Short mmCIF file of C-alpha atoms and ligand atoms in Angstrom, two decimals:
data_model
loop_
_atom_site.label_atom_id
_atom_site.label_comp_id
_atom_site.label_asym_id
_atom_site.label_seq_id
_atom_site.Cartn_x
_atom_site.Cartn_y
_atom_site.Cartn_z
CA MET G 13 96.87 104.48 1.20
CA VAL G 14 96.03 107.42 3.53
CA ILE G 15 96.36 106.68 7.16
CA SER G 16 93.94 108.78 9.23
CA PRO G 17 95.25 110.28 12.42
CA LYS G 18 92.92 108.04 14.46
CA SER G 19 94.55 104.82 13.19
CA ALA G 20 98.06 106.28 13.65
CA LEU G 21 98.34 104.69 17.01
CA PRO G 22 97.89 100.90 16.60
CA VAL G 23 95.24 99.51 18.93
CA PRO G 24 97.58 97.04 20.69
CA VAL G 25 100.01 99.79 21.65
CA PHE G 26 97.12 101.78 23.24
CA SER G 27 95.85 98.71 25.02
CA LEU G 28 99.29 98.02 26.41
CA PHE G 29 99.47 101.60 27.66
CA VAL G 30 96.08 101.24 29.41
CA LEU G 31 97.07 97.87 30.98
CA LEU G 32 100.32 99.35 32.28
CA LEU G 33 98.46 102.17 33.94
CA PHE G 34 95.57 100.08 35.30
CA PRO G 35 96.28 96.44 36.20
CA ALA G 36 94.28 93.94 34.11
CA SER G 37 92.29 92.69 37.12
CA SER G 38 90.80 96.04 37.95
CA VAL G 39 89.90 96.80 34.31
CA ALA G 40 88.32 93.38 33.93
CA GLN G 41 86.38 93.47 37.17
CA ASP G 42 85.08 97.03 36.70
CA GLN G 43 84.36 98.35 33.24
CA TYR G 44 84.25 101.80 34.75
CA ALA G 45 87.78 101.83 36.15
CA LEU G 46 89.12 103.83 33.31
CA LYS G 47 86.36 106.45 33.40
CA ARG G 48 86.84 106.67 37.18
CA GLN G 49 90.59 107.29 36.76
CA GLN G 50 89.98 109.85 34.14
CA MET G 51 87.56 111.59 36.51
CA VAL G 52 90.24 111.66 39.22
CA GLU G 53 92.89 113.09 36.93
CA GLN G 54 90.83 115.71 35.16
CA ASP G 55 88.13 116.81 37.45
CA ILE G 56 89.70 116.28 40.93
CA ARG G 57 93.52 116.42 40.73
CA GLY G 58 93.13 118.69 37.74
CA ARG G 59 91.12 121.17 39.86
CA GLY G 60 93.69 121.24 42.70
CA VAL G 61 92.84 118.37 45.12
CA LYS G 62 96.27 117.06 45.96
CA ASP G 63 95.70 114.83 49.06
CA PRO G 64 96.90 111.33 47.97
CA VAL G 65 94.52 109.52 50.31
CA VAL G 66 91.57 111.46 48.87
CA LEU G 67 92.71 110.91 45.30
CA GLY G 68 93.22 107.15 45.95
CA VAL G 69 89.75 106.71 47.48
CA MET G 70 88.04 108.63 44.71
CA GLY G 71 89.71 106.30 42.27
CA LYS G 72 88.46 103.26 44.17
CA VAL G 73 84.79 103.78 45.25
CA PRO G 74 82.47 102.60 42.41
CA ARG G 75 80.29 105.69 42.04
CA HIS G 76 78.19 104.07 39.31
CA LEU G 77 76.75 101.69 41.84
CA PHE G 78 75.22 104.58 43.88
CA VAL G 79 73.08 105.85 40.96
CA ASP G 80 70.12 104.33 39.09
CA PRO G 81 71.32 101.99 36.33
CA SER G 82 70.00 104.37 33.69
CA TYR G 83 72.56 106.99 34.85
CA ARG G 84 75.60 104.65 35.15
CA ASP G 85 77.25 105.88 32.01
CA ARG G 86 77.14 109.42 33.37
CA ALA G 87 78.31 108.48 36.89
CA TYR G 88 81.86 109.70 36.36
CA GLY G 89 80.97 113.11 34.85
CA ASP G 90 81.75 116.09 37.06
CA HIS G 91 78.18 116.94 37.93
CA PRO G 92 75.53 115.92 40.48
CA LEU G 93 72.94 113.29 39.36
CA PRO G 94 69.35 112.65 40.44
CA ILE G 95 68.86 109.86 43.07
CA GLY G 96 65.07 110.18 43.39
CA GLU G 97 62.76 112.23 45.65
CA GLY G 98 64.23 115.36 44.06
CA GLN G 99 67.57 114.78 45.70
CA THR G 100 71.06 114.44 44.19
CA ILE G 101 74.31 112.72 44.58
CA SER G 102 76.97 115.45 44.76
CA GLN G 103 79.49 116.29 42.12
CA PRO G 104 82.65 114.19 42.51
CA TYR G 105 84.94 117.28 42.77
CA VAL G 106 82.81 118.61 45.74
CA VAL G 107 82.91 115.19 47.42
CA ALA G 108 86.66 115.18 47.20
CA LEU G 109 86.99 118.83 48.30
CA MET G 110 84.82 118.32 51.39
CA THR G 111 86.55 115.03 52.31
CA GLY G 112 90.00 116.62 52.05
CA ALA G 113 89.03 119.82 53.86
CA LEU G 114 88.10 117.78 56.96
CA GLY G 115 91.87 116.75 57.34
CA LEU G 116 90.80 113.27 58.47
CA LYS G 117 92.95 110.63 60.27
CA ARG G 118 92.48 106.85 59.96
CA SER G 119 91.34 106.62 63.66
CA ASP G 120 88.52 109.23 63.25
CA ARG G 121 84.82 108.78 63.76
CA VAL G 122 82.79 110.92 61.41
CA LEU G 123 79.13 112.04 61.41
CA GLU G 124 77.44 112.79 58.09
CA ILE G 125 74.07 114.60 57.67
CA GLY G 126 72.31 113.76 54.46
CA THR G 127 73.20 110.17 53.45
CA GLY G 128 71.44 110.46 50.08
CA SER G 129 72.83 107.68 47.88
CA GLY G 130 75.46 106.69 50.45
CA TYR G 131 78.34 107.65 48.11
CA GLN G 132 79.94 110.33 50.44
CA ALA G 133 79.69 107.94 53.33
CA ALA G 134 81.37 105.11 51.29
CA VAL G 135 84.18 107.59 50.46
CA LEU G 136 84.59 108.55 54.08
CA ALA G 137 84.55 104.92 55.14
CA GLU G 138 87.66 104.31 53.09
CA VAL G 139 89.45 107.08 54.90
CA VAL G 140 88.43 106.77 58.61
CA ARG G 141 87.51 104.09 61.18
CA GLU G 142 83.76 104.71 61.63
CA VAL G 143 81.10 106.65 59.73
CA TYR G 144 77.70 107.46 61.13
CA THR G 145 75.24 108.93 58.59
CA ILE G 146 71.72 110.27 58.97
CA GLU G 147 69.08 110.55 56.29
CA ILE G 148 65.66 112.16 56.73
CA ARG G 149 63.99 110.38 53.74
CA LYS G 150 63.24 106.81 54.65
CA ASP G 151 63.36 105.30 51.12
CA LEU G 152 66.80 106.90 50.57
CA ALA G 153 68.05 105.78 53.94
CA GLN G 154 67.00 102.14 53.19
CA ARG G 155 68.43 102.14 49.72
CA ALA G 156 71.77 103.63 50.86
CA GLU G 157 72.00 101.08 53.65
CA LEU G 158 71.49 98.26 51.08
CA THR G 159 74.01 99.66 48.59
CA LEU G 160 76.65 100.08 51.35
CA LYS G 161 76.00 96.51 52.62
CA GLN G 162 76.23 95.09 49.01
CA LEU G 163 79.63 96.81 48.70
CA GLY G 164 80.79 95.29 51.93
CA CYS G 165 81.12 98.71 53.70
CA LYS G 166 81.17 97.48 57.31
CA ASN G 167 82.17 100.63 59.09
CA VAL G 168 79.14 102.76 58.14
CA GLN G 169 75.96 102.99 60.12
CA VAL G 170 72.90 104.54 58.55
CA LYS G 171 70.09 106.06 60.63
CA TYR G 172 66.70 107.31 59.39
CA GLY G 173 65.91 110.62 61.09
CA ASP G 174 66.44 114.35 61.23
CA GLY G 175 70.15 115.05 61.17
CA TYR G 176 69.62 118.49 62.89
CA PHE G 177 69.84 116.72 66.26
CA GLY G 178 72.90 114.70 65.36
CA TRP G 179 73.53 111.22 66.97
CA GLU G 180 73.84 111.75 70.62
CA GLU G 181 74.51 108.10 71.51
CA GLN G 182 77.58 107.95 69.26
CA ALA G 183 78.98 111.42 70.08
CA PRO G 184 81.52 112.96 70.30
CA PHE G 185 82.74 112.95 66.64
CA ASP G 186 86.20 114.00 65.30
CA ALA G 187 84.46 115.54 62.31
CA VAL G 188 80.92 116.37 61.02
CA ILE G 189 79.99 116.76 57.30
CA ILE G 190 76.61 118.24 56.33
CA THR G 191 75.79 117.51 52.71
CA ALA G 192 72.60 119.61 52.46
CA ALA G 193 72.28 123.40 52.41
CA ALA G 194 71.89 124.93 55.87
CA ASN G 195 71.15 128.62 56.92
CA HIS G 196 72.91 128.00 60.26
CA ILE G 197 74.94 125.32 61.97
CA PRO G 198 72.64 123.19 64.22
CA PRO G 199 73.80 123.73 67.84
CA PRO G 200 73.43 119.97 68.59
CA LEU G 201 76.11 119.23 65.97
CA ILE G 202 78.48 121.77 67.45
CA LYS G 203 77.90 120.11 70.83
CA GLN G 204 78.55 116.67 69.47
CA LEU G 205 81.90 117.75 67.82
CA LYS G 206 85.11 117.09 69.74
CA GLU G 207 87.27 119.94 70.83
CA GLY G 208 89.67 120.62 67.91
CA GLY G 209 87.24 118.80 65.56
CA ARG G 210 86.11 120.06 62.17
CA LEU G 211 82.70 120.56 60.62
CA ILE G 212 82.06 121.31 57.00
CA VAL G 213 78.76 122.62 55.65
CA PRO G 214 77.22 124.42 52.64
CA LEU G 215 76.10 127.54 54.50
CA GLY G 216 73.84 130.41 53.33
CA SER G 217 70.66 130.51 51.32
CA MET G 218 68.77 127.29 51.33
CA VAL G 219 67.33 127.89 47.87
CA TYR G 220 70.11 129.04 45.59
CA PHE G 221 73.87 129.10 46.31
CA GLN G 222 75.81 128.56 49.52
CA THR G 223 79.38 128.98 50.63
CA LEU G 224 81.20 125.82 51.56
CA THR G 225 82.23 126.69 55.12
CA LEU G 226 84.81 124.88 57.32
CA ALA G 227 84.48 125.36 61.12
CA THR G 228 86.95 124.26 63.72
CA LYS G 229 85.91 123.89 67.33
CA ARG G 230 88.22 125.67 69.66
CA ARG G 231 87.34 126.21 73.38
CA GLY G 232 83.73 125.44 72.54
CA GLN G 233 83.53 128.08 69.80
CA LEU G 234 83.78 127.75 66.04
CA ASP G 235 86.59 129.25 64.00
CA VAL G 236 85.14 129.69 60.53
CA GLU G 237 86.76 129.63 57.05
CA GLN G 238 84.98 130.03 53.78
CA ILE G 239 86.09 127.66 50.98
CA SER G 240 84.11 128.04 47.81
CA PRO G 241 80.63 128.66 46.38
CA VAL G 242 78.44 125.58 46.01
CA ALA G 243 74.81 124.59 45.31
CA PHE G 244 73.24 121.91 47.45
CA VAL G 245 69.64 120.72 48.02
CA PRO G 246 68.19 122.19 51.16
CA MET G 247 68.28 120.67 54.64
CA VAL G 248 64.68 120.01 55.71
CA GLY G 249 62.96 119.26 59.02
CA GLU G 250 63.93 121.21 62.09
CA MET G 251 66.27 123.45 60.01
CA GLN G 252 63.38 125.00 58.15
CA LYS G 253 61.45 125.86 61.37
CA LYS G 254 64.21 128.26 62.58
N1 LIG Q 318 75.74 112.90 50.58
C1 LIG Q 318 74.83 112.46 49.60
C2 LIG Q 318 74.08 113.59 48.79
C3 LIG Q 318 73.35 114.44 49.73
S1 LIG Q 318 71.89 115.13 48.95
C4 LIG Q 318 75.40 111.44 48.59
O1 LIG Q 318 76.59 111.15 48.76
O2 LIG Q 318 74.70 110.92 47.79
C5 LIG Q 318 71.21 115.73 50.45
C6 LIG Q 318 70.51 114.76 51.31
O3 LIG Q 318 70.27 115.30 52.53
C7 LIG Q 318 69.19 114.27 50.71
O4 LIG Q 318 69.19 112.85 50.59
C8 LIG Q 318 68.20 114.74 51.72
O5 LIG Q 318 67.07 113.89 51.89
C9 LIG Q 318 69.04 114.79 52.97
N2 LIG Q 318 68.51 115.62 54.10
C10 LIG Q 318 67.87 116.83 53.97
N3 LIG Q 318 67.64 117.32 55.20
C11 LIG Q 318 68.07 116.41 56.12
C12 LIG Q 318 68.03 116.32 57.53
N4 LIG Q 318 67.46 117.35 58.28
N5 LIG Q 318 68.57 115.28 58.10
C13 LIG Q 318 69.09 114.28 57.34
N6 LIG Q 318 69.13 114.29 56.04
C14 LIG Q 318 68.63 115.38 55.40
#
């Protein structure tokens, strides 16, 4: 009898290996746990993200619940996916990269511009104390709010509106994350950032590629550092009038 290479590793041995790596409860509760862990290892740690908090959170937040059921099987691939209205949920690696770059602390309060599916907000909510997120498309804002509520995310507030103006009543913020392409940093967001706080934004052309840019506020001015090329959907509303 010829044993094919595939059957060389008896199934029970492989199952035992999986169960040792991932406790039975998490595998049973979430059929995507294995795919999510593979995403963390290959696409996030494998591409240089080392922060254990970020890696832990990316391995925990159920990304498949932020996309349409027809896309669930592709939710852990390293690419953006459509979320309706021509918008996208960002690539997991970029979510991890942006979250890590902000150097967040547990006690922080963060403002996000561009709620989209709510996935980035859910990731942030596992890292910091409070997340405030603004979405300019009403349907997306409502859907994200519902998803976050269903997942029991209690420290995220979603607002429908133009994020260009920030969220004055909740300012100042320890960090600001803009998840849509911008050709400049909106002055109200700089104003609402704490001294020493960080802001991350895909900055440059609104149509093609941008440079992921990290800005730190020192004495009211921004110190700017370029991180990597990215491609985001454009920020609309007031941003496009400038
Ligand atoms: N962070 C999202 C993905 C962002 S896609 C996620 O995790 O799924 C970019 C989002 O920014 C889109 O939903 C788009 O509608 C929104 N957007 C564009 N311009 C905006 C603005 N001026 N204010 C708030 N949201 C905006």
